Amino acid sequence: MTQESAPPHPACTGVDVTITRVFALLGKRWTGLVVAVLAHGPGHFSELRRAIPGISERMLSDRLTELAEAGLVVREVEAGPPLRVRYRLTESGCALGPAMAELRSWAEQYLPPTPPGVC
């Protein structure tokens, strides 16, 4: 095949608007971990805080607020005493399950293993 008859190389294209929207939300630090923890079932704020090592209370609160605004998480206030707040995934939040499973499989196959002693 000569240079003249070779098929042209595909040009780089811009990022799809939809995937940009996805990563604007889920690409933020801690957001995917919050969704992954809630995929196992509803949890109270303190339980979520313990389940995600290294996240601050402020950051957890911010991420839960963002996920609630996006319609992925519901905040439910449980009557007290003591007053407690529980979070759970909505139907659209639960619909992320297959995508999260695919990401987990991809990571197991292609990312280097986590060093010992690291969560």
XYZ file of N, CA and C in Angstrom:
357
model
N 0.845 -1.157 0.000
C 0.000 0.000 0.000
C 0.898 1.230 0.000
N 0.630 2.127 -0.877
C 1.438 3.343 -0.948
C 0.905 4.379 0.019
N 1.707 5.378 0.259
C 1.313 6.462 1.155
C 0.013 7.100 0.667
N -0.127 7.235 -0.650
C -1.310 7.884 -1.207
C -2.568 7.049 -1.011
N -2.462 5.731 -1.023
C -3.654 4.890 -0.927
C -3.923 4.402 0.500
N -3.047 4.722 1.430
C -3.259 4.300 2.817
C -4.464 5.031 3.407
N -5.245 4.316 4.208
C -6.400 4.987 4.811
C -5.911 6.082 5.763
N -6.632 7.169 5.831
C -6.199 8.258 6.716
C -6.313 7.836 8.176
N -5.432 8.381 8.996
C -5.505 8.131 10.435
C -6.679 8.908 10.998
N -7.410 8.296 11.912
C -8.521 9.051 12.485
C -7.977 10.235 13.285
N -8.622 11.335 13.143
C -8.210 12.533 13.874
C -8.700 12.437 15.308
N -7.966 13.067 16.197
C -8.428 13.150 17.579
C -9.715 13.962 17.592
N -10.642 13.509 18.363
C -11.903 14.233 18.462
C -12.078 14.726 19.885
N -12.948 15.658 20.045
C -13.235 16.184 21.378
C -13.940 15.140 22.223
N -13.922 15.365 23.503
C -14.569 14.452 24.439
C -16.079 14.613 24.320
N -16.756 13.495 24.351
C -18.213 13.466 24.301
C -18.792 14.273 25.472
N -19.794 15.066 25.192
C -20.406 15.915 26.217
C -20.979 15.073 27.358
N -21.566 13.948 27.028
C -22.173 13.104 28.055
C -21.130 12.554 29.016
N -20.024 12.055 28.480
C -18.981 11.505 29.348
C -18.333 12.619 30.165
N -18.295 13.817 29.618
C -17.795 14.968 30.375
C -18.682 15.222 31.587
N -19.994 15.128 31.398
C -20.926 15.326 32.515
C -20.757 14.238 33.570
N -20.559 13.001 33.127
C -20.375 11.887 34.063
C -19.139 12.127 34.932
N -18.013 12.448 34.282
C -16.784 12.618 35.048
C -16.749 13.910 35.845
N -17.537 14.900 35.461
C -17.635 16.116 36.266
C -18.207 15.781 37.644
N -19.077 14.792 37.687
C -19.651 14.368 38.965
C -18.860 13.217 39.583
N -18.746 12.116 38.868
C -18.134 10.918 39.446
C -16.617 10.957 39.463
N -16.015 11.878 38.723
C -14.559 11.967 38.693
C -13.971 12.733 39.860
N -14.810 13.319 40.680
C -14.299 14.042 41.843
C -13.797 13.051 42.883
N -12.749 13.457 43.567
C -12.183 12.574 44.586
C -13.245 12.205 45.608
N -13.296 10.965 45.971
C -14.166 10.353 46.975
C -15.554 10.004 46.457
N -16.039 10.632 45.401
C -17.416 10.410 44.964
C -17.671 8.944 44.609
N -16.798 8.353 43.835
C -16.975 6.952 43.464
C -16.960 6.028 44.667
N -16.133 6.366 45.647
C -16.076 5.534 46.855
C -17.365 5.639 47.666
N -17.937 6.829 47.726
C -19.218 6.993 48.434
C -20.285 6.146 47.745
N -20.347 6.211 46.435
C -21.322 5.411 45.685
C -21.058 3.923 45.905
N -19.799 3.517 45.873
C -19.459 2.102 46.047
C -19.881 1.591 47.428
N -19.685 2.397 48.457
C -20.085 1.981 49.806
C -21.605 1.895 49.905
N -22.294 2.897 49.361
C -23.761 2.885 49.427
C -24.373 1.794 48.558
N -23.622 1.277 47.594
C -24.126 0.181 46.764
C -24.373 -1.077 47.593
N -23.726 -1.157 48.750
C -23.928 -2.309 49.644
C -25.154 -2.136 50.523
N -25.747 -0.947 50.506
C -26.939 -0.691 51.305
C -26.857 0.656 51.978
N -27.990 1.112 52.515
C -28.038 2.425 53.168
C -27.077 2.495 54.343
N -26.682 3.715 54.678
C -25.789 3.895 55.811
C -25.953 5.256 56.441
N -25.668 5.303 57.722
C -25.662 6.576 58.443
C -24.344 7.287 58.172
N -24.341 8.585 58.394
C -23.162 9.394 58.114
C -21.920 8.817 58.789
N -22.031 8.487 60.051
C -20.860 7.974 60.782
C -20.381 6.645 60.219
N -21.292 5.816 59.762
C -20.906 4.539 59.154
C -20.164 4.768 57.841
N -20.662 5.713 57.051
C -19.996 6.037 55.789
C -18.606 6.586 56.054
N -18.496 7.425 57.051
C -17.199 8.031 57.416
C -16.184 6.945 57.783
N -16.616 5.949 58.547
C -15.718 4.850 58.936
C -15.391 3.939 57.758
N -16.324 3.801 56.823
C -16.132 2.884 55.691
C -15.187 3.445 54.625
N -14.938 4.753 54.669
C -14.086 5.386 53.658
C -12.896 6.026 54.361
N -11.826 5.266 54.583
C -10.666 5.793 55.298
C -10.086 7.029 54.608
N -9.802 8.042 55.396
C -9.150 9.234 54.876
C -10.078 10.364 54.482
N -11.365 10.103 54.367
C -12.285 11.173 53.988
C -12.645 11.991 55.227
N -12.652 13.304 55.079
C -13.022 14.170 56.202
C -14.546 14.279 56.281
N -15.035 14.691 57.424
C -16.473 14.871 57.575
C -16.989 15.914 56.585
N -16.237 16.988 56.428
C -16.643 18.058 55.507
C -16.719 17.533 54.066
N -15.725 16.779 53.647
C -15.703 16.250 52.292
C -16.837 15.253 52.080
N -17.084 14.394 53.056
C -18.182 13.437 52.951
C -19.507 14.178 52.832
N -19.686 15.192 53.650
C -20.910 15.993 53.591
C -21.076 16.646 52.227
N -19.992 17.219 51.704
C -20.038 17.856 50.382
C -20.394 16.855 49.296
N -19.753 15.678 49.326
C -20.010 14.683 48.289
C -21.438 14.138 48.374
N -21.933 13.916 49.584
C -23.309 13.439 49.739
C -24.306 14.483 49.235
N -24.025 15.748 49.503
C -24.885 16.830 49.014
C -24.892 16.862 47.484
N -23.724 16.756 46.865
C -23.633 16.752 45.405
C -24.373 15.564 44.803
N -24.199 14.395 45.409
C -24.871 13.199 44.905
C -26.386 13.303 45.079
N -26.827 13.927 46.160
C -28.264 14.129 46.364
C -28.811 15.113 45.331
N -28.075 16.182 45.064
C -28.503 17.168 44.065
C -28.566 16.547 42.669
N -27.699 15.581 42.414
C -27.686 14.894 41.121
C -28.745 13.793 41.036
N -29.449 13.545 42.144
C -30.491 12.524 42.141
C -29.996 11.107 42.314
N -28.754 10.944 42.797
C -28.202 9.596 42.976
C -28.327 9.089 44.409
N -28.500 10.004 45.348
C -28.565 9.650 46.769
C -29.769 10.357 47.396
N -30.401 9.676 48.340
C -31.493 10.257 49.115
C -31.027 10.374 50.558
N -31.307 11.526 51.140
C -31.000 11.793 52.555
C -32.298 11.616 53.332
N -32.298 10.697 54.297
C -33.488 10.419 55.094
C -33.190 10.707 56.561
N -34.012 11.562 57.157
C -33.838 11.898 58.570
C -34.690 10.933 59.384
N -34.041 10.240 60.309
C -34.741 9.293 61.181
C -35.072 10.003 62.487
N -36.328 9.900 62.884
C -36.759 10.538 64.120
C -35.981 9.976 65.301
N -35.676 10.821 66.228
C -34.889 10.416 67.390
C -35.761 10.277 68.602
N -35.233 10.421 69.754
C -33.822 10.738 69.926
C -32.943 9.495 69.806
N -31.742 9.603 69.443
C -31.138 10.783 68.833
C -31.555 10.883 67.366
N -31.545 12.092 66.851
C -31.836 12.337 65.452
C -30.689 11.783 64.624
N -31.011 10.967 63.618
C -29.962 10.380 62.772
C -30.325 10.573 61.314
N -29.308 10.661 60.494
C -29.514 10.813 59.058
C -28.949 9.578 58.367
N -29.741 9.036 57.489
C -29.352 7.847 56.743
C -29.348 8.203 55.258
N -28.405 7.622 54.528
C -28.275 7.872 53.098
C -28.433 6.552 52.363
N -29.078 6.643 51.193
C -29.219 5.462 50.353
C -29.199 5.899 48.896
N -28.839 4.966 48.030
C -28.853 5.250 46.601
C -30.283 5.265 46.085
N -30.548 6.153 45.150
C -31.826 6.158 44.449
C -31.790 5.086 43.360
N -32.852 4.980 42.610
C -32.871 4.026 41.501
C -31.752 4.345 40.504
N -31.574 5.636 40.208
C -30.509 5.993 39.259
C -29.130 5.762 39.870
N -29.001 5.924 41.182
C -27.733 5.609 41.842
C -27.433 4.124 41.790
N -28.458 3.320 42.024
C -28.289 1.859 41.954
C -27.955 1.403 40.534
N -28.427 2.162 39.545
C -28.167 1.802 38.156
C -26.685 1.921 37.803
N -25.893 2.561 38.664
C -24.445 2.632 38.462
C -23.751 1.312 38.799
N -24.468 0.395 39.424
C -23.882 -0.875 39.854
C -23.116 -1.618 38.769
N -23.709 -1.846 37.604
C -22.971 -2.559 36.550
C -21.717 -1.812 36.102
N -21.793 -0.495 36.012
C -20.615 0.288 35.613
C -19.523 0.174 36.673
N -19.913 0.216 37.937
C -18.929 0.078 39.021
C -18.298 -1.311 38.992
N -19.095 -2.331 38.712
C -18.563 -3.700 38.619
C -17.572 -3.812 37.466
N -17.873 -3.182 36.349
C -16.952 -3.196 35.206
C -15.644 -2.475 35.550
N -15.739 -1.363 36.245
C -14.529 -0.646 36.658
C -13.688 -1.500 37.607
N -14.352 -2.206 38.515
C -13.640 -3.091 39.440
C -12.912 -4.194 38.669
N -13.586 -4.796 37.706
C -12.971 -5.851 36.900
C -11.794 -5.314 36.099
N -11.971 -4.145 35.516
C -10.888 -3.529 34.752
C -9.680 -3.275 35.649
N -9.922 -2.745 36.844
C -8.831 -2.452 37.770
C -8.092 -3.720 38.184
N -8.842 -4.781 38.438
C -8.200 -6.044 38.819
C -7.312 -6.572 37.709
N -7.717 -6.358 36.461
C -6.953 -6.879 35.336
C -5.791 -5.977 34.940
N -5.958 -4.664 35.005
C -4.977 -3.766 34.397
C -4.189 -2.871 35.348
N -4.672 -2.657 36.556
C -3.921 -1.804 37.481
C -2.989 -2.643 38.337
N -1.844 -2.083 38.705
C -0.954 -2.844 39.586
C -1.620 -3.087 40.935
N -1.256 -4.180 41.582
C -1.881 -4.475 42.879
C -1.540 -3.407 43.910
N -2.433 -3.275 44.878
C -2.224 -2.336 45.965
C -1.127 -2.880 46.881
N -0.184 -2.008 47.281
C 0.867 -2.485 48.179
C 0.281 -2.986 49.508
N 0.946 -3.945 50.149
C 0.465 -4.457 51.428
C 0.326 -3.331 52.449
N -0.713 -3.420 53.272
C -0.932 -2.433 54.320
C -1.705 -1.212 53.864
N -2.056 -1.132 52.579
C -2.819 -0.011 52.066
C -4.229 -0.494 51.795
N -5.221 0.242 52.261
C -6.626 -0.146 52.042
C -7.031 0.083 50.610
